[in-house]
Amino acid sequence: MAFYTPRERHIADLHEAFRTESIDRRTFFKVAGAAAVASGLSHNAPTPTLAAPRRGLRAQPEANALVYGSPQDISNLDPHTGHDYSIAWGQKAVYDALLRYEGNPGELKPLLATEVVGSPDATTWTIKLADNATFHDGSAVTAEAVQYNFQRMLRKNLGVAWMFATVMDQDSIEVVDPTTLNINLLKPFAPYDAVLPWLFVANPTVVQEHDVDGDEGEAWLKENEAGGGPYTIARWELGSSYEFTRYPEYWFDPENGIKPIDTFVWRIIRESATKRIAMETGEVQYGDWLSPEDLEALAATGQFVANQTPSMTPFAIKLNNQVGPTSDINVRKALSHAFDYEAALEAVSGRGTIMEGPLATGLEPWHKKDLPVLRHDMEAAKAALAASAHPDGFEMDYVYVTGDTTEELFGLILLEKAGELGITVNMVPMVWPDMVATAVEAETAPDSMAVYSGSDYLDPDNFLWQAYHSSQAGFWAAASHYMNPTFDKLLEDARADTNQENRKALYDEAQLMLVNDAVEIWVYTEIPNEAWVPELTDPYTPVMGGDLRTFGYQ
Amino acid sequence: MSLATYILRRVLLIVPTLFGVSLLTFALSRIVPGDPARLAAGAQATPEMYEQIRREFGLDDPVPVQYWNYLSGLFQGDWGRSILSRRPVLEDLAVYWPATFELVLFAMLIAVLLGVPLGILAAVRADRPADQVSRIVALLGVSLPAFWLAILFQIFFGLRLGWLPVSGRLASLAEAPPTLTGLYTVDSLLSGQWATLGDSVRQLLLPAITLSFPAMATIMRFTRATLLETLGQDYVRTARAKGATERQVVTRHALRNALIPTVTMVGLSFGWAMGGSVLVETVFDWPGLGLYATKSALSLDFMPIMGIALLYGLVFSVINILVDVTYGALDPRVSRA
């Protein structure tokens, strides 16, 4: 049936063309930026004067409530199958782990475990539990409960299991008495205590009550809790906000003199501009993933504190050490010298620290201070290239995450400087899953690939093993496919020794070896773009996910 | 053909339409590069963890088998599971759909309540200042990008004036209404939670106004055009000759006929507004299907995307049937043949 006159159809067509117009994210921000400039929200313009006093700005601190604005969802609260930074915020709120990190750099502190002792060869670990720890139903946290949680985590083999599954199995956990466990590892693992903050302990009785078809409560635990942590869930509005309320009978006192927050709300706000407005109007007290402009503008109001602490998250340009021109050590040295590290830092508005080797400089005491790192020096770059098998230059790919402007800028810096050496850099944007897939084989791994590595446990093993041990080759963090049996031996020895001085010596040697081999271009560790109201004690932690036990309103 | 037969025939035609939608979206999801299992396995996953996820979600089966499993699942109420959240897609749709429906419903309400009277005003005062203003408003309505308008509204009404919240469906510490329909305004009204009702309306205003703009502009111009055309008809001249006042001519004689095409436009605008809600939901963090679709697309989470496409296909089909039926009811001259 025809309903339209030609004129009506034209209007309808116009309308449809508008409605179906696709707008990419960059265009979005360009136009949004123009709008912001036009209306005086630009960071170059004075902060807009509000017509009415912002009473809301003080309302939530006074109510001892904290609203956290983040673009990321808490998609799965299950203590054993969910694992990312937003999930970790929620898990730490409702569950207790065996240990916890506090301060910056993070220090291991007791939580459910009062004592964790490893054998000198790092294969047997004895865990003593607090005798007053309870779950939210009042029942005691026993060694059997902890054993069940270890086993469930290993059975699920998702989330945090990668930290444990290579060194233990279902039979590794031995209950000695109601408050003592022995963990008999399959192979030595000296940083075992460092991964224990990731074993969240759920109440086995509650979990089993919600078992559906043998899923061990997995479906239920995505949005419900069975923990004993300082908070319980008050509201779960999927994809929007999650409210946690303080559990008044919480058994643990961190003894840091901080009054715990009564209500914590995780609110999903995807766009930085929206988050900034929500913070300025008092709807949100703590925001992350802000654009540098929004962060600067918020700090300029004097009503927010911008985070100034670098993360432990290294950004590196992985170079293929096995195949192609970058398999030549002199080419890698040439590229490392050619890269302009200061320009890279400027590209992120100075919000970072240039790396001095493969470990973040803040990873004390493990980072080796006097490494002969390769700095921007075009003469040295030319000399290194002249000594290589490709003195006249070559063509190489730089692979980065599609739409990641920071990684793109780093690639452009490499492109410009390498171009001066006669090296042609092809900018290749890719979606992350494809990047991961290409890195699997040395033959398919790109010549160079932009990678941010995460920090799950604050030990050099977290960064060095996953990125450079030959057993990890093919894993995205090990996209450089570095193969060095001598280096492998150093890491294996460091895993098999609980003496920290011995480990420090081994890791020092390992870092030196990586720098001498110019394995990749270590660029910087970022300072996360987070801001919070000044009434909060410093909430920032370099470990994934914040811990509400460690900060509050002063 | 009787109305019932007509409706039945149109409903049956939805089945092949949805089959086409499912085939197309499934094919597209298998053509686009990227491996959702790798993304879902997480940054640090071991190869065993990755393989486990592929097995669990049937991604290791041949593609035709995967499609057959998907199709047979649909008929049993199993729309697959999100590989990222691991939740059943149908459950997610049930959570996110009411938010989008509420937003689009309010947007269309605003569009009709403003668009129709302004269109009438523009028609009866054709080529006078009111008409010129309405023309400018209409031009802005169809030409201003929704996200740009959204940010301007946020800055003006949220930041500068401090009148309205800029994101979310409910204030952070507000009490949520019990889930009756999933529409917060309706649920808080039914349960007598007046504070929540006020809060949810405040939250709804900016995104709904933003979303209503293009529809309002189109409805306004449509109403104007059709009313002007109708006012030139012979029967209207006859009414005037019989001594009817101009108000009577417009409201009693011309408007009903003039509004028939507008009804069609309202129905179509409803469907367009659903599509347009993606941008508006993103800027206002409105937890609806648009936001869910964006999140799923960015994560290569194909099952939710296919589920959303099916749901949208279904809604569009139903709206089209309703529009056609309404049109036929309003104008008996329209044949259902």
Coordinates of C-alpha atoms in Angstrom, one line a residue, chain A residues 269-508:
Chain A
I269 CA 29.0 6.6 32.6
R270 CA 30.6 6.0 29.3
E271 CA 31.5 9.4 27.9
S272 CA 34.1 11.5 29.6
A273 CA 32.2 14.7 28.9
T274 CA 29.1 13.3 30.6
K275 CA 31.1 12.1 33.5
R276 CA 32.7 15.5 34.0
I277 CA 29.3 17.2 34.1
A278 CA 28.1 14.6 36.6
M279 CA 31.1 15.2 38.7
E280 CA 30.7 19.0 38.6
T281 CA 27.0 18.8 39.5
G282 CA 27.8 16.5 42.5
E283 CA 26.3 13.3 41.1
V284 CA 29.6 11.6 41.1
Q285 CA 32.6 11.9 43.5
Y286 CA 35.2 9.7 41.8
G287 CA 35.6 9.3 38.1
D288 CA 38.0 7.3 36.0
W289 CA 38.9 7.2 32.3
L290 CA 38.5 10.9 31.9
S291 CA 39.9 12.7 28.9
P292 CA 43.0 14.8 29.6
E293 CA 41.0 17.9 28.9
D294 CA 38.2 16.9 31.3
L295 CA 40.7 15.9 34.0
E296 CA 42.5 19.2 33.7
A297 CA 39.2 21.2 33.8
L298 CA 38.0 19.3 36.9
A299 CA 41.3 19.8 38.7
A300 CA 41.1 23.5 37.8
T301 CA 37.8 23.9 39.6
G302 CA 39.6 23.1 42.9
Q303 CA 36.8 20.8 43.8
F304 CA 38.6 17.7 42.5
V305 CA 42.0 16.0 43.0
A306 CA 43.6 14.6 39.9
N307 CA 45.5 11.4 40.3
Q308 CA 49.2 11.9 40.0
T309 CA 50.5 8.4 40.7
P310 CA 51.8 6.3 37.8
S311 CA 50.3 2.9 37.4
M312 CA 52.4 -0.2 37.2
T313 CA 51.0 -0.8 33.7
P314 CA 53.8 -0.8 31.1
F315 CA 53.2 0.3 27.6
A316 CA 55.6 -1.3 25.1
I317 CA 56.0 -1.6 21.4
K318 CA 56.6 -5.4 21.0
L319 CA 59.1 -6.2 18.3
N320 CA 59.1 -9.6 16.6
N321 CA 62.4 -11.2 17.8
Q322 CA 62.0 -14.3 15.6
V323 CA 60.8 -13.3 12.1
G324 CA 61.4 -10.4 9.8
P325 CA 63.7 -7.5 10.0
T326 CA 63.1 -6.9 13.7
S327 CA 64.6 -10.3 14.4
D328 CA 68.0 -8.5 13.9
I329 CA 69.2 -7.1 17.2
N330 CA 70.7 -4.1 15.5
V331 CA 67.4 -3.2 13.9
R332 CA 65.7 -3.4 17.3
K333 CA 68.4 -1.2 18.7
A334 CA 68.0 1.2 15.8
L335 CA 64.2 1.4 16.4
S336 CA 64.7 1.8 20.2
H337 CA 67.1 4.7 19.6
A338 CA 64.9 6.3 17.0
F339 CA 61.8 6.4 19.1
D340 CA 61.2 9.8 20.6
Y341 CA 60.1 9.0 24.2
E342 CA 59.6 12.6 25.2
A343 CA 57.3 13.2 22.3
A344 CA 55.3 10.1 23.4
L345 CA 55.0 11.5 26.9
E346 CA 53.8 14.8 25.4
A347 CA 51.2 12.9 23.4
V348 CA 49.6 11.7 26.6
S349 CA 49.7 15.3 28.1
G350 CA 52.6 14.3 30.2
R351 CA 50.5 11.9 32.2
G352 CA 53.0 9.1 32.5
T353 CA 56.6 8.1 33.4
I354 CA 59.1 7.1 30.7
M355 CA 60.1 3.5 31.3
E356 CA 63.7 2.6 32.1
G357 CA 63.7 -1.0 31.2
P358 CA 61.0 -3.7 31.1
L359 CA 59.6 -3.1 34.6
A360 CA 57.8 0.0 35.8
T361 CA 60.1 2.3 37.8
G362 CA 57.6 2.3 40.6
L363 CA 57.8 -1.4 41.1
E364 CA 60.1 -1.2 44.1
P365 CA 62.5 -2.8 45.0
W366 CA 62.5 -4.9 41.9
H367 CA 63.1 -2.3 39.2
K368 CA 66.9 -2.2 38.4
K369 CA 68.0 1.4 38.6
D370 CA 71.1 1.6 36.4
L371 CA 70.0 -0.3 33.3
P372 CA 71.7 0.9 30.0
V373 CA 68.4 1.7 28.4
L374 CA 68.4 2.9 24.8
R375 CA 67.3 6.5 24.6
H376 CA 66.3 8.7 21.7
D377 CA 69.5 9.3 19.7
M378 CA 69.3 9.4 15.9
E379 CA 73.0 9.1 15.4
A380 CA 73.1 5.9 17.5
A381 CA 70.1 4.7 15.6
K382 CA 71.8 5.2 12.3
A383 CA 74.9 3.5 13.5
A384 CA 72.9 0.5 14.7
L385 CA 71.0 0.3 11.5
A386 CA 74.2 0.5 9.5
A387 CA 75.5 -2.5 11.5
S388 CA 72.3 -4.5 10.7
A389 CA 71.5 -6.7 7.8
H390 CA 69.2 -3.9 6.5
P391 CA 71.4 -0.8 6.3
D392 CA 69.2 0.7 3.6
G393 CA 66.0 0.4 5.5
F394 CA 63.0 -1.8 5.0
E395 CA 59.2 -1.9 5.4
M396 CA 57.5 -2.9 8.6
D397 CA 54.0 -3.0 10.2
Y398 CA 53.0 -1.3 13.4
V399 CA 49.8 -2.9 14.7
Y400 CA 47.6 -1.1 17.2
V401 CA 44.1 -1.2 18.5
T402 CA 41.6 0.3 16.1
G403 CA 40.4 3.6 17.5
D404 CA 43.0 3.9 20.2
T405 CA 44.3 7.4 19.5
T406 CA 47.2 7.1 22.0
E407 CA 48.5 4.0 20.4
E408 CA 48.0 5.6 17.0
L409 CA 50.0 8.6 18.1
F410 CA 52.9 6.4 19.3
G411 CA 52.8 4.7 16.0
L412 CA 53.0 8.0 14.2
I413 CA 56.0 9.0 16.3
L414 CA 57.7 5.7 15.3
L415 CA 56.7 6.2 11.7
E416 CA 58.3 9.7 11.6
K417 CA 61.5 8.8 13.3
A418 CA 62.0 5.4 11.6
G419 CA 61.3 7.2 8.3
E420 CA 64.4 9.3 8.9
L421 CA 66.4 6.0 8.9
G422 CA 64.8 4.9 5.7
I423 CA 62.4 2.5 7.4
T424 CA 58.8 2.6 6.2
V425 CA 56.3 2.0 8.9
N426 CA 52.8 0.8 7.9
M427 CA 50.1 1.8 10.4
V428 CA 47.9 -1.2 10.8
P429 CA 44.8 -0.8 13.0
M430 CA 43.3 -4.0 14.2
V431 CA 40.6 -5.1 16.7
W432 CA 42.1 -6.5 19.8
P433 CA 41.0 -10.2 19.3
D434 CA 42.7 -10.1 15.9
M435 CA 45.9 -8.7 17.4
V436 CA 45.8 -11.5 19.9
A437 CA 45.3 -14.1 17.1
T438 CA 48.1 -12.8 15.0
A439 CA 50.6 -12.9 17.9
V440 CA 50.1 -16.6 18.4
E441 CA 52.8 -17.7 15.8
A442 CA 56.1 -15.9 15.3
E443 CA 55.5 -16.2 11.6
T444 CA 52.2 -14.3 11.8
A445 CA 53.1 -12.0 14.7
P446 CA 53.5 -8.3 13.5
D447 CA 56.9 -6.7 13.2
S448 CA 55.7 -4.3 15.9
M449 CA 52.6 -4.3 18.1
A450 CA 51.4 -1.8 20.7
V451 CA 50.6 -3.5 24.0
Y452 CA 49.6 -2.3 27.5
S453 CA 50.2 -5.0 30.1
G454 CA 48.1 -5.3 33.2
S455 CA 49.3 -5.5 36.8
D456 CA 47.5 -8.3 38.7
Y457 CA 50.2 -9.0 41.3
L458 CA 53.0 -6.7 42.3
D459 CA 55.9 -9.0 41.6
P460 CA 58.3 -9.0 38.7
D461 CA 57.1 -12.4 37.8
N462 CA 53.8 -10.9 36.7
F463 CA 55.5 -8.8 34.1
L464 CA 58.6 -10.8 33.1
W465 CA 57.3 -14.3 33.0
Q466 CA 54.2 -13.6 30.9
A467 CA 56.0 -11.3 28.5
Y468 CA 59.4 -13.0 28.0
H469 CA 59.6 -16.5 29.3
S470 CA 59.7 -18.8 26.2
S471 CA 56.8 -20.9 27.4
Q472 CA 54.6 -17.8 27.0
A473 CA 55.6 -17.2 23.3
G474 CA 52.4 -16.6 21.4
F475 CA 50.5 -15.1 24.3
W476 CA 49.7 -11.5 23.4
A477 CA 51.9 -10.1 26.1
A478 CA 54.7 -12.2 24.7
A479 CA 54.2 -11.0 21.1
S480 CA 57.9 -10.4 20.8
H481 CA 58.5 -14.2 20.8
Y482 CA 61.6 -13.8 22.8
M483 CA 63.5 -17.1 23.2
N484 CA 66.4 -17.3 25.5
P485 CA 67.1 -20.4 27.6
T486 CA 69.5 -18.5 29.8
F487 CA 66.9 -15.9 30.5
D488 CA 64.3 -18.6 31.1
K489 CA 66.5 -20.2 33.7
L490 CA 66.8 -17.0 35.6
L491 CA 63.0 -16.6 35.8
E492 CA 62.6 -20.3 36.8
D493 CA 65.3 -19.9 39.5
A494 CA 63.5 -16.8 40.8
R495 CA 60.3 -18.7 41.0
A496 CA 62.0 -21.5 43.0
D497 CA 63.5 -19.3 45.7
T498 CA 61.6 -17.5 48.4
N499 CA 64.6 -15.5 49.5
Q500 CA 63.9 -12.0 48.2
E501 CA 67.5 -10.9 47.9
N502 CA 68.3 -13.9 45.8
R503 CA 65.3 -13.2 43.6
K504 CA 66.2 -9.5 43.3
A505 CA 69.7 -10.5 42.0
L506 CA 68.1 -12.9 39.5
Y507 CA 65.6 -10.4 38.3
D508 CA 68.3 -7.7 38.0

